[in-house]
Amino acid sequence: MLCQAFHFALMEVESCHPVFTPLYHTASFIGCWVGPRQPITNHSPLLLQVGMATGWGSLLQDEQQLEELARQAVDRALAEGVLLRTLQEPSSSDVVSYAPFTLFPSLVPSALLEQAYAVQMDFNMLVDAVSQNAAFLEQTLSSTIKRDNFTARLFNIYKQVLKEGIAQTVFLGLNRSDYMFQRNADGSPVLKQIEINTISASFGGLASRTPAVHRHVLNVLSKTKEAAKILSNNPSKGLAQGITKAWELYGSANALVLLIAQEKERNIFDQRAIENELLAKNIHVIRRRFEDVFEKGSLDQDRRLFMDGQEVAVVYFRDGYMPSQYSVQNWEARLLLERSCAIKCPDIATQLAGTKKVQQELSRMGVLEMLLPGQPETVARLRATFAGLYSLDMGEEGDQAITEALAAPSQFVLKPQREGGGNNLYGEEMVQALEHLKDSEERASYILMEKIEPEPFGNCLLRPGSPVRVVQCISELGIFGVYVRQGKTLVMNKHVGHLLRTKAIEHADGGVAAGVAVLDNPYPV
Ligand SMILES: Nc1ncnc2c1ncn2[C@@H]1O[C@H](COP(=O)(O)OP(=O)(O)OP(=O)(O)O)[C@@H](O)[C@H]1O
Ligand SMILES: [Mg+2]
C-alpha cells in the first residue's frame, strides 16, 4: 500500500522503504482516540485491541511513580542526545539541556499514520510541480504580494532569477507535511493537513533519538511488548540521503554543502545530526550566516558559488523563512545564492510554493487536476487530507468567508503568510482582526482555515524546570519528504520518517521551537 504512490510514469524513483511494515500487521483502524477524558468501559472494543490504553490511564494517576519515571526519562533523553541549547546561551554548547518531550508516547491510529506516509510522495510531486509553474505562482500570489512585504520580496528575487535564467539544474526538496487528527461527527479521527513546510523543516535529527526514550519508559514499567511497538525513525538519515544525491549530481568532488545558519541556534543538535550523516560520506558541511555570504560569497562567470574560496554544491537553509531574519545585506546574500547554480534547498520558487496562500489555492476545485494532469488517484489522495481553506481576496468569496468566520469564530483560524509559529489568530483575536481588515485590501495577505479539533488525551509534558503533571493534550504528526529532480526527471521521491509533536490544549499555536509543543512518538493502535 505504501508503495502505491510510486506508480508515476514520468520518473525513475528510488526504491520504496517500507519504514513501518509493522503497521500493516496491527489491528485496522479502530475509530477513536483513547485518553483519560474518555473513560473506557469493559465493553469497549478499544480495550480489547489496545490493552495498554487503560494501563496508561491508571499510570497517569500515580504522582509519585510519574515523578520517578520522569527522572528516568530525562536522564535517558540526555544520554540519547535529545538536546537543545539553553535560552540563556543560545550560541554556545557549554551548557545544554534536554529538548522538551512527553513522558509517554501518544496513541495514533495506524491507518492515519499509513495514510500520511502514503500521501507524502504525492505532496513531494505537488510541491515540485508548483515550484515549476511560474504562471500559477504569479497568479496565486498576485494579490498577496501587493499587501505582504515579505512575500513580495521573496517574489521579487524569484522574478529576477527567472528573468536572468535559472542557473540551477538539479533541485532538492526536503519538506515536512504536518497533520492533525480531526474528530468527525461520529467521533472517528480523520487526517487533515495543517500545512507543508518547504524551508527549514526541523526536528528530523532529534526525532530519531526519542524512540529510545519512550521504549525506556515502557521498559521501566515492564511493558516490553508495548515498548517494542514504538516505531524506529531516522528522518535525518533520509534528509542527508537527499542532500547526498543532490551533491553527487552537482558533480564536483571538492564542493561543499553550505548550511545557512542563525547566529543564535538552540536547535543545533538537530542540525548536527544531518551534518554528521554527510560527513560519514565524506561530504563536508560549512555553517555560515547570511552576513558571511554577503561579505565573502561570490559567483564566477558560470555562476558557480564560492564561499571563502571554496565551491559550494548545495545550500541548505536553516534560516531565511521569517522577515526578522533579513537585513538589507541578508536580502542581497539571498539573491546571490539564488542566482548561483548551487542547489538551493529550497530554491526561492519552492519556498514560495510553501506559502499559506498557495496552500489555500491548491484546495480550489480543478487546481490539483491542472497541476498534476492525468493522475486522478494522486489528486484524490491529496485532496482527502485537505481541510477547509478560504481566500480573503477582495470580492464576494472573501466577503462570505469573513461572514462565516465572524458567525462561528471557534471554527476558524486566520493565517498570515508567515512561518515559525505564533502568527496565527484564533477566537476573539481573530474576530478583532477580521473586523479591522474586512474592508481593507490588506485582508488579501491572510487566508482563513477551518480549525481542526482533535480529541484531547492526557500526558505529561516534560520541560526543564517544570513540575511533572498530567495535562490534556493534542498531537500533530509530521512526515518528512525528500525529492531530487534533475532537469525534468525526478530521480528521488520518498518519505523518510516522522515527527510527532504534542502540546497542551490551551495553546492554539506554536511548535517545539516556539516553546509550546514537545517531542513525542506515535504509539500505533
Ligand atoms: N487549521 C488549524 N487547526 C488547528 N490548529 C492549527 C491549524 N493551523 C495551525 N494550527 C496550529 O498552529 C500551529 C502553527 O500553524 P502553522 O503550521 O500553520 O504555522 P507556522 O507559523 O507555519 O508554523 P511552523 O513553524 O510549525 O511551520 C500548528 O502547529 C498547529 O498547532
Ligand atoms: Mg510552517
Coordinates of C-alpha atoms and ligand atoms in Angstrom, one line a residue:
M1 CA 0.0 0.0 0.0
L2 CA 2.7 2.4 0.9
C3 CA 4.3 1.9 -2.5
Q4 CA 1.2 2.8 -4.5
A5 CA 2.3 6.4 -4.8
F6 CA 5.4 5.3 -6.7
H7 CA 3.5 4.4 -9.8
F8 CA 4.3 7.5 -11.8
A9 CA 5.0 7.3 -15.5
L10 CA 7.5 10.2 -15.8
M11 CA 10.1 9.4 -13.3
E12 CA 12.7 6.9 -12.2
V13 CA 12.2 6.8 -8.5
E14 CA 14.4 5.3 -5.8
S15 CA 13.2 2.2 -4.1
C16 CA 10.4 2.4 -1.6
H17 CA 11.4 1.9 2.0
P18 CA 8.6 0.3 4.0
V19 CA 9.7 2.1 7.1
F20 CA 6.9 0.8 9.2
T21 CA 6.0 -2.6 7.9
P22 CA 4.8 -3.5 11.5
L23 CA 1.8 -1.2 11.0
Y24 CA 0.4 -3.5 8.4
H25 CA 0.1 -6.2 11.0
T26 CA -1.6 -4.1 13.6
A27 CA -5.4 -4.1 14.0
S28 CA -7.1 -2.0 11.5
F29 CA -8.2 1.5 12.3
I30 CA -10.4 1.4 15.4
G31 CA -12.3 4.6 15.4
C32 CA -11.4 7.0 18.2
W33 CA -8.6 8.2 20.4
V34 CA -8.4 6.9 23.9
G35 CA -7.4 9.2 26.8
P36 CA -8.4 9.8 30.4
R37 CA -11.2 12.1 29.2
Q38 CA -12.9 9.2 27.7
P39 CA -13.4 6.6 30.4
I40 CA -13.2 3.2 28.8
T41 CA -15.8 0.7 29.9
N42 CA -15.1 -3.1 30.0
H43 CA -17.2 -3.4 26.9
S44 CA -15.1 -1.1 24.8
P45 CA -13.7 -2.8 21.7
L46 CA -10.7 -0.5 22.2
L47 CA -9.9 -2.0 25.5
L48 CA -9.6 -5.4 23.8
Q49 CA -7.4 -4.2 21.0
V50 CA -5.3 -1.5 22.6
G51 CA -5.0 -3.1 26.0
M52 CA -2.5 -0.6 27.3
A53 CA -4.9 2.3 27.0
T54 CA -6.3 1.7 30.4
G55 CA -2.8 0.9 31.7
W56 CA -1.8 4.5 30.9
G57 CA -5.0 5.8 32.3
S58 CA -4.1 4.5 35.8
L59 CA -0.4 5.3 35.4
L60 CA -1.3 8.9 34.9
Q61 CA -2.9 8.9 38.4
D62 CA 0.1 7.8 40.4
E63 CA 2.0 11.1 41.0
Q64 CA 5.0 9.5 42.7
Q65 CA 5.5 7.0 40.0
L66 CA 5.2 9.7 37.4
E67 CA 7.9 11.7 39.1
E68 CA 10.3 8.7 39.2
L69 CA 9.5 7.8 35.6
A70 CA 10.2 11.4 34.6
R71 CA 13.6 11.4 36.3
Q72 CA 14.5 8.2 34.4
A73 CA 13.1 9.6 31.1
V74 CA 15.0 12.8 31.4
D75 CA 18.3 11.1 32.1
R76 CA 17.8 8.8 29.1
A77 CA 16.9 11.7 26.9
L78 CA 20.1 13.5 27.9
A79 CA 22.1 10.3 27.3
E80 CA 20.5 9.8 23.9
G81 CA 21.2 13.3 22.8
V82 CA 17.7 14.8 22.8
L83 CA 19.2 18.2 23.4
L84 CA 18.7 21.9 23.0
R85 CA 20.9 24.8 23.8
T86 CA 19.5 27.0 26.6
L87 CA 17.5 30.2 26.2
Q88 CA 20.2 31.9 28.2
E89 CA 23.1 30.8 26.0
P90 CA 21.7 30.0 22.5
S91 CA 25.1 30.4 20.8
S92 CA 27.1 28.1 23.0
S93 CA 27.1 24.3 23.7
D94 CA 28.9 24.7 27.0
V95 CA 25.6 24.2 28.9
V96 CA 22.8 22.4 27.3
S97 CA 19.5 20.8 28.4
Y98 CA 17.0 18.2 27.1
A99 CA 14.5 19.2 24.4
P100 CA 11.0 19.0 26.0
F101 CA 9.2 15.7 25.4
T102 CA 6.2 13.7 26.5
L103 CA 6.6 11.2 29.3
F104 CA 4.6 8.6 27.3
P105 CA 4.2 8.1 23.6
S106 CA 0.7 9.2 22.3
L107 CA -1.8 6.9 20.6
V108 CA -2.1 7.4 16.9
P109 CA -4.4 5.3 14.7
S110 CA -2.1 3.2 12.4
A111 CA -4.4 3.8 9.5
L112 CA -3.8 7.5 9.7
L113 CA -0.1 7.1 10.0
E114 CA -0.1 4.9 7.0
Q115 CA -2.2 7.4 5.1
A116 CA 0.1 10.2 6.0
Y117 CA 3.1 8.2 4.8
A118 CA 1.4 7.1 1.6
V119 CA 0.5 10.6 0.5
Q120 CA 4.0 12.0 1.2
M121 CA 5.4 11.2 -2.3
D122 CA 2.3 12.9 -3.8
F123 CA 3.0 16.0 -1.8
N124 CA 6.6 16.0 -2.9
M125 CA 5.4 15.9 -6.5
L126 CA 2.9 18.6 -5.9
V127 CA 5.4 21.0 -4.3
D128 CA 7.8 20.3 -7.2
A129 CA 5.0 20.9 -9.8
V130 CA 4.0 24.2 -8.1
S131 CA 7.7 25.4 -8.0
Q132 CA 8.0 24.9 -11.8
N133 CA 4.7 26.6 -12.7
A134 CA 5.6 30.3 -12.9
A135 CA 2.1 31.3 -14.2
F136 CA 0.4 29.6 -11.3
L137 CA 2.8 31.1 -8.7
E138 CA 2.4 34.6 -10.2
Q139 CA -1.4 34.4 -10.4
T140 CA -1.8 32.9 -7.0
L141 CA 0.4 35.3 -5.2
S142 CA -0.6 38.4 -7.2
S143 CA -3.0 39.8 -4.5
T144 CA -0.8 38.7 -1.6
I145 CA 2.4 40.4 -2.8
K146 CA 0.5 43.7 -3.1
R147 CA -0.1 43.7 0.7
D148 CA 2.6 41.4 2.2
N149 CA 6.0 42.9 2.0
F150 CA 7.9 39.7 3.0
T151 CA 6.3 37.5 0.3
A152 CA 6.7 40.4 -2.2
R153 CA 10.5 40.5 -1.5
L154 CA 10.8 36.7 -2.0
F155 CA 8.7 37.0 -5.1
N156 CA 11.0 39.8 -6.5
I157 CA 14.0 37.6 -6.1
Y158 CA 12.1 34.9 -7.9
K159 CA 11.2 37.2 -10.8
Q160 CA 14.8 38.4 -11.0
V161 CA 16.2 34.9 -11.2
L162 CA 13.6 33.9 -13.8
K163 CA 14.5 36.9 -15.9
E164 CA 18.2 36.2 -15.8
G165 CA 17.6 32.5 -16.4
I166 CA 17.7 29.8 -13.7
A167 CA 21.3 28.5 -13.5
Q168 CA 20.5 25.6 -11.1
T169 CA 19.7 22.4 -13.0
V170 CA 19.3 20.0 -10.0
F171 CA 16.5 20.6 -7.4
L172 CA 16.3 19.3 -3.9
G173 CA 13.2 19.3 -1.7
L174 CA 13.4 18.5 2.0
N175 CA 9.9 19.1 3.4
R176 CA 7.6 18.1 6.2
S177 CA 3.9 17.8 5.8
D178 CA 2.0 18.4 9.1
Y179 CA -1.3 16.9 10.1
M180 CA -3.8 16.8 13.0
F181 CA -6.5 14.2 13.5
Q182 CA -9.8 15.9 13.1
R183 CA -12.6 14.4 15.2
N184 CA -15.5 13.6 13.0
A185 CA -19.2 14.0 14.0
D186 CA -19.2 10.2 14.8
G187 CA -16.1 10.6 16.9
S188 CA -13.7 8.9 14.4
P189 CA -10.4 10.7 13.7
V190 CA -9.6 11.9 10.1
L191 CA -6.2 13.0 8.8
K192 CA -6.2 16.7 8.0
Q193 CA -3.2 18.7 6.8
I194 CA -2.2 21.7 8.7
E195 CA 0.4 22.8 6.2
I196 CA 3.6 21.7 4.4
N197 CA 6.9 23.3 5.3
T198 CA 9.2 23.6 2.4
I199 CA 12.0 25.5 4.2
S200 CA 14.0 24.7 7.3
A201 CA 11.7 21.8 8.3
S202 CA 13.2 20.8 11.6
F203 CA 13.4 18.1 14.2
G204 CA 14.4 15.3 11.8
G205 CA 17.5 14.8 13.9
L206 CA 16.1 14.8 17.4
A207 CA 13.1 12.7 16.2
S208 CA 15.5 9.7 15.7
R209 CA 16.5 9.8 19.3
T210 CA 13.2 9.9 21.1
P211 CA 12.0 6.4 20.4
A212 CA 14.8 5.0 22.7
V213 CA 13.5 7.3 25.5
H214 CA 9.9 6.1 25.2
R215 CA 11.0 2.5 24.9
H216 CA 13.0 3.0 28.1
V217 CA 9.9 4.4 30.0
L218 CA 7.8 1.5 29.0
N219 CA 10.6 -1.0 29.8
V220 CA 10.9 0.5 33.3
L221 CA 7.2 -0.3 33.6
S222 CA 7.9 -3.8 32.4
K223 CA 5.7 -3.1 29.3
T224 CA 8.2 -4.7 27.0
K225 CA 5.6 -5.6 24.3
E226 CA 4.4 -2.1 24.2
A227 CA 8.0 -0.8 24.1
A228 CA 8.6 -2.9 21.0
K229 CA 5.7 -1.2 19.3
I230 CA 7.4 2.2 19.3
L231 CA 8.5 2.7 15.7
S232 CA 12.1 3.3 14.8
N233 CA 12.6 6.5 13.0
N234 CA 15.5 8.3 11.4
P235 CA 14.5 11.3 9.3
S236 CA 17.9 13.0 9.4
K237 CA 19.4 10.0 7.6
G238 CA 16.9 10.3 4.8
L239 CA 17.3 14.1 4.6
A240 CA 21.1 13.5 4.3
Q241 CA 20.5 11.0 1.5
G242 CA 18.6 13.7 -0.4
I243 CA 21.5 16.2 0.1
T244 CA 24.0 13.5 -0.9
K245 CA 22.1 12.7 -4.1
A246 CA 22.0 16.4 -5.0
W247 CA 25.6 16.8 -4.1
E248 CA 26.6 13.8 -6.4
L249 CA 24.5 15.2 -9.3
Y250 CA 26.2 18.6 -8.9
G251 CA 29.3 16.6 -9.8
S252 CA 32.3 18.3 -8.2
A253 CA 34.2 16.1 -5.7
N254 CA 35.6 19.0 -3.7
A255 CA 32.5 21.1 -3.5
L256 CA 30.9 21.7 -0.1
V257 CA 27.4 21.9 1.5
L258 CA 26.7 25.3 2.8
L259 CA 24.3 25.3 5.8
I260 CA 22.8 28.8 6.2
A261 CA 22.6 29.1 10.0
Q262 CA 21.4 31.5 12.5
E263 CA 23.8 33.1 14.9
K264 CA 21.6 32.1 17.9
E265 CA 20.7 28.4 17.3
R266 CA 19.2 26.5 20.1
N267 CA 18.4 23.5 17.9
I268 CA 22.0 22.9 16.8
F269 CA 22.0 19.2 17.7
D270 CA 19.1 18.6 15.3
Q271 CA 21.1 20.1 12.5
R272 CA 24.3 18.4 13.5
A273 CA 22.6 15.0 13.0
I274 CA 22.3 15.8 9.3
E275 CA 25.9 17.2 9.2
N276 CA 27.2 14.0 10.8
E277 CA 25.4 11.8 8.3
L278 CA 27.0 13.8 5.5
L279 CA 30.5 13.8 7.0
A280 CA 30.3 10.0 7.3
K281 CA 30.0 10.0 3.4
N282 CA 32.9 12.4 3.2
I283 CA 30.7 15.4 2.3
H284 CA 31.9 18.4 4.2
V285 CA 29.4 21.0 5.6
I286 CA 30.3 24.6 6.4
R287 CA 27.9 26.6 8.6
R288 CA 27.7 30.3 7.6
R289 CA 25.3 33.1 8.2
F290 CA 23.7 35.3 5.5
E291 CA 26.1 38.1 6.7
D292 CA 29.0 35.8 5.9
V293 CA 27.6 35.1 2.4
F294 CA 27.2 38.9 1.9
E295 CA 30.8 39.5 2.9
K296 CA 32.6 36.5 1.4
G297 CA 30.3 34.8 -1.1
S298 CA 30.9 35.2 -4.8
L299 CA 29.9 33.8 -8.2
D300 CA 32.3 33.0 -11.1
Q301 CA 31.4 33.6 -14.7
D302 CA 29.4 30.3 -14.9
R303 CA 27.5 31.4 -11.7
R304 CA 29.2 28.8 -9.6
L305 CA 29.0 29.8 -6.0
F306 CA 32.2 30.2 -3.9
M307 CA 32.4 30.7 -0.1
D308 CA 35.7 31.6 1.4
G309 CA 37.2 30.5 -1.9
Q310 CA 35.6 27.0 -1.8
E311 CA 33.0 25.9 -4.3
V312 CA 29.5 25.2 -2.9
A313 CA 27.4 22.3 -4.4
V314 CA 24.3 22.5 -2.1
V315 CA 22.9 25.4 0.0
Y316 CA 20.7 24.1 2.9
F317 CA 18.7 26.9 4.6
R318 CA 18.0 26.7 8.3
D319 CA 17.4 30.4 8.3
G320 CA 15.6 32.8 6.0
Y321 CA 11.9 31.9 6.5
M322 CA 10.9 35.0 8.6
P323 CA 11.1 38.7 7.9
S324 CA 13.1 39.4 11.0
Q325 CA 15.9 37.1 9.6
Y326 CA 16.6 39.5 6.8
S327 CA 18.6 42.7 6.9
V328 CA 19.2 44.6 3.7
Q329 CA 22.5 42.7 3.4
N330 CA 20.8 39.4 4.0
W331 CA 18.4 40.0 1.1
E332 CA 21.5 40.7 -1.1
A333 CA 23.0 37.5 0.1
R334 CA 19.8 35.6 -0.6
L335 CA 19.7 37.0 -4.1
L336 CA 23.4 36.0 -4.7
L337 CA 22.6 32.4 -3.6
E338 CA 19.5 32.2 -5.8
R339 CA 21.4 33.5 -8.9
S340 CA 24.0 30.8 -8.4
C341 CA 23.9 27.3 -10.0
A342 CA 24.4 25.8 -6.5
I343 CA 21.5 23.5 -5.5
K344 CA 19.4 25.5 -3.0
C345 CA 17.2 23.7 -0.6
P346 CA 14.8 25.1 -1.1
D347 CA 15.2 27.3 -4.2
I348 CA 13.1 30.5 -4.0
A349 CA 10.2 29.1 -6.1
T350 CA 9.9 26.1 -3.7
Q351 CA 9.9 28.4 -0.7
L352 CA 7.0 30.3 -2.4
A353 CA 5.3 27.0 -3.1
G354 CA 5.1 26.5 0.7
T355 CA 3.2 29.8 1.4
K356 CA -0.2 29.6 3.0
K357 CA -1.7 31.4 0.1
V358 CA -0.5 28.6 -2.3
Q359 CA -1.9 26.0 0.1
Q360 CA -5.3 27.7 0.0
E361 CA -5.4 28.0 -3.8
L362 CA -4.4 24.3 -4.1
S363 CA -7.7 23.4 -2.4
R364 CA -9.7 25.2 -5.1
M365 CA -11.6 22.8 -7.4
G366 CA -9.6 21.9 -10.5
V367 CA -6.2 23.3 -9.4
L368 CA -4.7 19.9 -8.4
E369 CA -6.0 18.5 -11.7
M370 CA -4.3 21.3 -13.6
L371 CA -1.0 20.8 -11.7
L372 CA -1.0 17.0 -11.8
P373 CA -2.8 16.2 -15.1
G374 CA -3.8 12.6 -15.8
Q375 CA -3.2 11.5 -12.1
P376 CA -6.7 11.3 -10.6
E377 CA -5.6 8.8 -7.9
T378 CA -2.8 11.1 -6.7
V379 CA -5.2 14.0 -6.7
A380 CA -7.8 12.1 -4.7
R381 CA -5.2 11.1 -2.1
L382 CA -4.0 14.7 -1.7
R383 CA -7.5 16.2 -1.6
A384 CA -8.6 13.7 1.1
T385 CA -6.2 15.4 3.5
F386 CA -7.3 19.0 2.8
A387 CA -9.2 20.9 5.5
G388 CA -11.4 23.9 4.5
L389 CA -9.3 26.7 3.2
Y390 CA -10.7 30.1 2.2
S391 CA -9.4 33.1 0.2
L392 CA -9.7 36.5 1.7
D393 CA -9.1 38.4 -1.6
M394 CA -11.4 41.3 -2.1
G395 CA -14.7 40.1 -3.6
E396 CA -17.8 38.1 -2.9
E397 CA -16.0 34.9 -2.0
G398 CA -13.8 36.6 0.6
D399 CA -16.8 38.5 2.0
Q400 CA -18.6 35.3 2.5
A401 CA -15.7 33.6 4.2
I402 CA -15.4 36.6 6.6
T403 CA -19.1 36.5 7.4
E404 CA -18.9 32.8 8.2
A405 CA -15.8 33.2 10.4
L406 CA -17.4 36.0 12.3
A407 CA -20.6 33.9 12.8
A408 CA -18.6 30.9 14.2
P409 CA -15.1 32.1 15.3
S410 CA -14.2 28.9 17.1
Q411 CA -14.3 27.0 13.9
F412 CA -11.7 29.0 12.0
V413 CA -8.0 30.1 12.1
L414 CA -6.8 33.3 10.5
K415 CA -3.3 32.9 9.0
P416 CA -0.8 35.5 7.6
Q417 CA 2.0 34.4 5.2
R418 CA 4.4 33.6 8.0
E419 CA 6.4 30.6 9.2
G420 CA 7.9 29.9 12.6
G421 CA 4.8 29.6 14.7
G422 CA 2.9 32.1 16.8
N423 CA 1.5 34.2 14.0
N424 CA -2.0 32.7 13.5
L425 CA -5.0 34.3 15.1
Y426 CA -7.9 32.4 16.9
G427 CA -11.1 33.3 18.7
E428 CA -11.6 36.8 19.9
E429 CA -8.2 38.0 18.4
M430 CA -9.3 36.6 15.1
V431 CA -12.7 38.4 15.3
Q432 CA -11.0 41.7 16.1
A433 CA -8.5 41.3 13.3
L434 CA -11.3 40.4 10.8
E435 CA -13.4 43.4 11.9
H436 CA -10.4 45.6 11.3
L437 CA -9.4 44.0 8.0
K438 CA -12.7 43.3 6.3
D439 CA -13.0 46.5 4.2
S440 CA -9.3 46.8 3.5
E441 CA -7.2 45.2 0.8
E442 CA -4.8 44.2 3.5
R443 CA -7.0 41.2 4.1
A444 CA -5.5 39.6 0.9
S445 CA -2.3 38.9 2.8
Y446 CA -4.2 36.4 5.0
I447 CA -6.1 33.2 4.5
L448 CA -8.8 31.6 6.6
M449 CA -8.6 27.9 7.5
E450 CA -11.0 25.6 9.2
K451 CA -9.9 24.9 12.7
I452 CA -9.0 21.3 13.3
E453 CA -10.3 19.9 16.6
P454 CA -8.6 16.7 17.7
E455 CA -9.8 14.6 20.6
P456 CA -7.7 15.6 23.7
F457 CA -5.9 13.0 25.8
G458 CA -3.8 13.0 28.9
N459 CA 0.0 13.0 29.0
C460 CA 2.9 14.7 30.9
L461 CA 4.9 17.3 29.1
L462 CA 8.5 17.3 30.5
R463 CA 10.3 20.6 30.3
P464 CA 13.4 21.7 32.2
G465 CA 12.4 23.4 35.4
S466 CA 8.7 22.5 35.2
P467 CA 6.8 20.2 37.6
V468 CA 5.6 16.8 36.4
R469 CA 1.8 16.9 35.9
V470 CA -0.8 15.4 33.7
V471 CA -2.4 17.8 31.2
Q472 CA -4.9 17.5 28.4
C473 CA -3.1 17.4 25.1
I474 CA -3.4 17.2 21.3
S475 CA -0.8 16.0 18.8
E476 CA 0.4 17.0 15.4
L477 CA 2.0 14.4 13.1
G478 CA 4.7 15.5 10.5
I479 CA 6.0 13.3 7.7
F480 CA 9.4 14.2 6.2
G481 CA 9.6 14.1 2.4
V482 CA 12.7 14.2 0.1
Y483 CA 12.9 14.6 -3.6
V484 CA 15.6 15.4 -6.1
R485 CA 14.9 16.5 -9.7
Q486 CA 17.5 16.7 -12.5
G487 CA 16.1 18.8 -15.3
K488 CA 12.7 17.4 -15.8
T489 CA 13.4 14.0 -14.3
L490 CA 12.5 13.2 -10.7
V491 CA 15.4 10.9 -9.6
M492 CA 14.4 10.6 -6.0
N493 CA 11.0 10.8 -4.3
K494 CA 10.4 9.3 -0.9
H495 CA 9.2 9.7 2.7
V496 CA 12.0 9.5 5.3
G497 CA 10.4 9.4 8.7
H498 CA 8.0 11.2 11.0
L499 CA 7.8 13.7 13.8
L500 CA 5.0 13.7 16.5
R501 CA 4.7 16.9 18.5
T502 CA 2.2 17.2 21.3
K503 CA 1.0 20.3 23.2
A504 CA -1.4 21.2 25.9
I505 CA -4.8 22.1 24.6
E506 CA -4.7 25.7 26.0
H507 CA -2.1 26.6 23.4
A508 CA -3.7 27.3 20.0
D509 CA -0.5 27.9 18.1
G510 CA 3.2 27.2 18.1
G511 CA 5.7 24.3 17.8
V512 CA 8.6 23.0 19.8
A513 CA 10.9 25.8 18.9
A514 CA 8.3 28.3 20.0
G515 CA 8.2 26.5 23.4
V516 CA 4.7 25.3 23.1
A517 CA 4.8 21.7 21.7
V518 CA 7.1 19.0 22.9
L519 CA 8.6 16.0 21.1
D520 CA 6.6 12.7 21.2
N521 CA 6.3 9.4 19.4
P522 CA 3.3 7.8 17.9
Y523 CA 2.1 4.6 19.6
P524 CA 0.3 3.0 16.7
V525 CA -3.1 1.5 17.6
Ligands
LIG1 N1 -6.3 24.7 11.0 C1 -5.8 24.6 12.2 N2 -6.5 24.0 13.2 C2 -5.9 23.8 14.4 N3 -4.7 24.2 14.7 C3 -3.9 24.8 13.8 C4 -4.4 25.0 12.5 N4 -3.5 25.6 11.7 C5 -2.4 25.7 12.6 N5 -2.7 25.2 13.8 C6 -1.8 25.2 14.9 O1 -0.9 26.3 14.9 C7 0.5 25.8 14.7 C8 1.2 26.7 13.7 O2 0.5 26.7 12.5 P1 1.2 26.7 11.1 O3 2.0 25.4 10.9 O4 0.2 26.9 10.0 O5 2.1 28.0 11.2 P2 3.6 28.2 11.0 O6 3.9 29.5 11.5 O7 4.0 27.9 9.6 O8 4.3 27.1 12.0 P3 5.6 26.2 11.8 O9 6.7 27.0 12.5 O10 5.2 24.9 12.6 O11 5.8 25.9 10.4 C9 0.4 24.4 14.2 O12 1.5 23.6 14.6 C10 -0.9 23.9 14.9 O13 -0.6 23.5 16.2
MG2 MG 5.2 26.4 8.7

